[in-house]
mmCIF file of N, CA and C in Angstrom:
data_model
loop_
_atom_site.group_PDB
_atom_site.id
_atom_site.type_symbol
_atom_site.label_atom_id
_atom_site.label_comp_id
_atom_site.label_asym_id
_atom_site.label_seq_id
_atom_site.Cartn_x
_atom_site.Cartn_y
_atom_site.Cartn_z
ATOM 1 N N UNK W 1 -43.359 34.660 153.361
ATOM 2 C CA UNK W 1 -42.766 35.417 152.283
ATOM 3 C C UNK W 1 -42.782 34.546 151.032
ATOM 4 N N UNK W 2 -43.379 35.030 149.977
ATOM 5 C CA UNK W 2 -43.522 34.272 148.750
ATOM 6 C C UNK W 2 -42.578 34.820 147.679
ATOM 7 N N UNK W 3 -42.056 33.927 146.887
ATOM 8 C CA UNK W 3 -41.147 34.324 145.818
ATOM 9 C C UNK W 3 -41.654 33.771 144.495
ATOM 10 N N UNK W 4 -41.362 34.474 143.422
ATOM 11 C CA UNK W 4 -41.799 33.998 142.112
ATOM 12 C C UNK W 4 -41.080 32.728 141.703
ATOM 13 N N UNK W 5 -39.919 32.454 142.272
ATOM 14 C CA UNK W 5 -39.133 31.289 141.905
ATOM 15 C C UNK W 5 -39.480 30.055 142.739
ATOM 16 N N UNK W 6 -40.466 30.155 143.616
ATOM 17 C CA UNK W 6 -40.827 29.042 144.484
ATOM 18 C C UNK W 6 -41.532 27.916 143.744
ATOM 19 N N UNK W 7 -42.151 28.187 142.637
ATOM 20 C CA UNK W 7 -42.904 27.149 141.942
ATOM 21 C C UNK W 7 -41.978 26.253 141.146
ATOM 22 N N UNK W 8 -42.218 24.972 141.206
ATOM 23 C CA UNK W 8 -41.372 24.005 140.512
ATOM 24 C C UNK W 8 -41.639 23.998 139.008
ATOM 25 N N UNK W 9 -42.764 24.519 138.590
ATOM 26 C CA UNK W 9 -43.125 24.494 137.175
ATOM 27 C C UNK W 9 -42.386 25.547 136.350
ATOM 28 N N UNK W 10 -41.755 26.508 137.001
ATOM 29 C CA UNK W 10 -41.103 27.590 136.274
ATOM 30 C C UNK W 10 -39.862 27.130 135.505
ATOM 31 N N UNK W 11 -39.081 26.251 136.110
ATOM 32 C CA UNK W 11 -37.825 25.831 135.508
ATOM 33 C C UNK W 11 -37.733 24.315 135.472
ATOM 34 N N UNK W 12 -37.077 23.835 134.440
ATOM 35 C CA UNK W 12 -36.868 22.411 134.320
ATOM 36 C C UNK W 12 -35.360 22.166 134.345
ATOM 37 N N UNK W 13 -34.906 21.244 135.172
ATOM 38 C CA UNK W 13 -33.481 20.960 135.281
ATOM 39 C C UNK W 13 -32.981 20.307 133.993
ATOM 40 N N UNK W 14 -31.789 20.710 133.586
ATOM 41 C CA UNK W 14 -31.185 20.146 132.386
ATOM 42 C C UNK W 14 -29.728 19.839 132.698
ATOM 43 N N UNK W 15 -29.302 18.644 132.371
ATOM 44 C CA UNK W 15 -27.898 18.284 132.545
ATOM 45 C C UNK W 15 -27.070 18.956 131.470
ATOM 46 N N UNK W 16 -25.818 19.265 131.799
ATOM 47 C CA UNK W 16 -24.943 19.923 130.843
ATOM 48 C C UNK W 16 -24.764 19.098 129.577
ATOM 49 N N UNK W 17 -24.711 17.789 129.718
ATOM 50 C CA UNK W 17 -24.514 16.922 128.558
ATOM 51 C C UNK W 17 -25.706 16.979 127.608
ATOM 52 N N UNK W 18 -26.879 17.257 128.128
ATOM 53 C CA UNK W 18 -28.092 17.259 127.328
ATOM 54 C C UNK W 18 -28.421 18.633 126.759
ATOM 55 N N UNK W 19 -27.809 19.662 127.287
ATOM 56 C CA UNK W 19 -28.144 21.021 126.882
ATOM 57 C C UNK W 19 -27.508 21.347 125.541
ATOM 58 N N UNK W 20 -28.291 21.875 124.662
ATOM 59 C CA UNK W 20 -27.767 22.408 123.409
ATOM 60 C C UNK W 20 -28.216 23.860 123.320
ATOM 61 N N UNK W 21 -27.243 24.716 123.156
ATOM 62 C CA UNK W 21 -27.545 26.143 123.079
ATOM 63 C C UNK W 21 -28.325 26.422 121.802
ATOM 64 N N UNK W 22 -29.248 27.346 121.848
ATOM 65 C CA UNK W 22 -29.978 27.691 120.627
ATOM 66 C C UNK W 22 -29.020 28.259 119.587
ATOM 67 N N UNK W 23 -29.193 27.832 118.353
ATOM 68 C CA UNK W 23 -28.325 28.306 117.275
ATOM 69 C C UNK W 23 -28.706 29.723 116.894
ATOM 70 N N UNK W 24 -27.701 30.580 116.731
ATOM 71 C CA UNK W 24 -28.006 31.950 116.318
ATOM 72 C C UNK W 24 -28.537 31.974 114.885
ATOM 73 N N UNK W 25 -29.414 32.903 114.631
ATOM 74 C CA UNK W 25 -29.932 33.059 113.275
ATOM 75 C C UNK W 25 -28.852 33.623 112.371
ATOM 76 N N UNK W 26 -29.009 33.405 111.083
ATOM 77 C CA UNK W 26 -27.999 33.845 110.130
ATOM 78 C C UNK W 26 -27.753 35.354 110.219
ATOM 79 N N UNK W 27 -28.815 36.122 110.383
ATOM 80 C CA UNK W 27 -28.662 37.572 110.496
ATOM 81 C C UNK W 27 -27.844 37.973 111.703
ATOM 82 N N UNK W 28 -28.007 37.234 112.795
ATOM 83 C CA UNK W 28 -27.240 37.527 113.999
ATOM 84 C C UNK W 28 -25.762 37.238 113.777
ATOM 85 N N UNK W 29 -25.465 36.169 113.063
ATOM 86 C CA UNK W 29 -24.073 35.821 112.785
ATOM 87 C C UNK W 29 -23.439 36.891 111.901
ATOM 88 N N UNK W 30 -24.149 37.305 110.874
ATOM 89 C CA UNK W 30 -23.631 38.344 109.971
ATOM 90 C C UNK W 30 -23.404 39.645 110.732
ATOM 91 N N UNK W 31 -24.335 40.004 111.580
ATOM 92 C CA UNK W 31 -24.200 41.237 112.355
ATOM 93 C C UNK W 31 -23.013 41.149 113.306
ATOM 94 N N UNK W 32 -22.842 40.004 113.935
ATOM 95 C CA UNK W 32 -21.722 39.827 114.862
ATOM 96 C C UNK W 32 -20.389 39.920 114.116
ATOM 97 N N UNK W 33 -20.310 39.296 112.938
ATOM 98 C CA UNK W 33 -19.071 39.366 112.154
ATOM 99 C C UNK W 33 -18.784 40.791 111.710
ATOM 100 N N UNK W 34 -19.822 41.522 111.345
ATOM 101 C CA UNK W 34 -19.655 42.917 110.916
ATOM 102 C C UNK W 34 -19.145 43.777 112.068
ATOM 103 N N UNK W 35 -19.698 43.575 113.243
ATOM 104 C CA UNK W 35 -19.248 44.325 114.419
ATOM 105 C C UNK W 35 -17.804 43.986 114.743
ATOM 106 N N UNK W 36 -17.455 42.703 114.684
ATOM 107 C CA UNK W 36 -16.075 42.305 114.954
ATOM 108 C C UNK W 36 -15.121 42.934 113.943
ATOM 109 N N UNK W 37 -15.523 42.982 112.674
ATOM 110 C CA UNK W 37 -14.681 43.591 111.645
ATOM 111 C C UNK W 37 -14.514 45.087 111.903
ATOM 112 N N UNK W 38 -15.594 45.762 112.291
ATOM 113 C CA UNK W 38 -15.511 47.190 112.576
ATOM 114 C C UNK W 38 -14.616 47.467 113.786
ATOM 115 N N UNK W 39 -14.725 46.635 114.810
ATOM 116 C CA UNK W 39 -13.881 46.809 115.991
ATOM 117 C C UNK W 39 -12.411 46.566 115.661
ATOM 118 N N UNK W 40 -12.148 45.548 114.846
ATOM 119 C CA UNK W 40 -10.781 45.261 114.450
ATOM 120 C C UNK W 40 -10.205 46.414 113.625
ATOM 121 N N UNK W 41 -11.007 46.950 112.700
ATOM 122 C CA UNK W 41 -10.565 48.077 111.885
ATOM 123 C C UNK W 41 -10.265 49.288 112.766
ATOM 124 N N UNK W 42 -11.129 49.547 113.724
ATOM 125 C CA UNK W 42 -10.930 50.678 114.629
ATOM 126 C C UNK W 42 -9.651 50.512 115.448
ATOM 127 N N UNK W 43 -9.430 49.287 115.910
ATOM 128 C CA UNK W 43 -8.228 49.007 116.696
ATOM 129 C C UNK W 43 -6.969 49.195 115.843
ATOM 130 N N UNK W 44 -7.005 48.719 114.597
ATOM 131 C CA UNK W 44 -5.859 48.881 113.710
ATOM 132 C C UNK W 44 -5.583 50.352 113.413
ATOM 133 N N UNK W 45 -6.639 51.121 113.190
ATOM 134 C CA UNK W 45 -6.459 52.561 112.947
ATOM 135 C C UNK W 45 -5.814 53.238 114.150
ATOM 136 N N UNK W 46 -6.261 52.851 115.343
ATOM 137 C CA UNK W 46 -5.705 53.449 116.553
ATOM 138 C C UNK W 46 -4.231 53.103 116.704
ATOM 139 N N UNK W 47 -3.871 51.858 116.406
ATOM 140 C CA UNK W 47 -2.473 51.445 116.486
ATOM 141 C C UNK W 47 -1.634 52.222 115.476
ATOM 142 N N UNK W 48 -2.153 52.368 114.262
ATOM 143 C CA UNK W 48 -1.422 53.125 113.239
ATOM 144 C C UNK W 48 -1.255 54.583 113.640
ATOM 145 N N UNK W 49 -2.300 55.184 114.169
ATOM 146 C CA UNK W 49 -2.219 56.580 114.600
ATOM 147 C C UNK W 49 -1.221 56.739 115.748
ATOM 148 N N UNK W 50 -1.269 55.816 116.696
ATOM 149 C CA UNK W 50 -0.333 55.883 117.824
ATOM 150 C C UNK W 50 1.103 55.695 117.339
ATOM 151 N N UNK W 51 1.309 54.748 116.430
ATOM 152 C CA UNK W 51 2.638 54.479 115.898
ATOM 153 C C UNK W 51 3.129 55.655 115.059
ATOM 154 N N UNK W 52 2.243 56.251 114.268
ATOM 155 C CA UNK W 52 2.589 57.387 113.421
ATOM 156 C C UNK W 52 3.020 58.573 114.291
ATOM 157 N N UNK W 53 2.297 58.785 115.389
ATOM 158 C CA UNK W 53 2.630 59.884 116.287
ATOM 159 C C UNK W 53 3.959 59.684 116.966
ATOM 160 N N UNK W 54 4.320 58.458 117.298
ATOM 161 C CA UNK W 54 5.600 58.213 117.960
ATOM 162 C C UNK W 54 6.755 58.395 116.992
ATOM 163 N N UNK W 55 6.550 58.159 115.683
ATOM 164 C CA UNK W 55 7.602 58.384 114.690
ATOM 165 C C UNK W 55 7.899 59.877 114.542
ATOM 166 N N UNK W 56 6.881 60.727 114.639
ATOM 167 C CA UNK W 56 7.074 62.163 114.488
ATOM 168 C C UNK W 56 7.844 62.759 115.651
ATOM 169 N N UNK W 57 7.728 62.143 116.833
ATOM 170 C CA UNK W 57 8.399 62.663 118.017
ATOM 171 C C UNK W 57 9.887 62.381 117.996
ATOM 172 N N UNK W 58 10.338 61.381 117.257
ATOM 173 C CA UNK W 58 11.736 61.005 117.253
ATOM 174 C C UNK W 58 12.602 61.917 116.474
#
């Protein structure tokens, strides 16, 4: 039974101390910040709507 991962040339071992994660491109950072801002805004709106609805019930 042969596996694609059997060859030693496919992967090279790297120690954690030596590994550096690839830096995200500037566009990726901007997009991530924009998504985080949109999610935060959505969450705040939901909290306000939930809070507003509970005030009307009292």
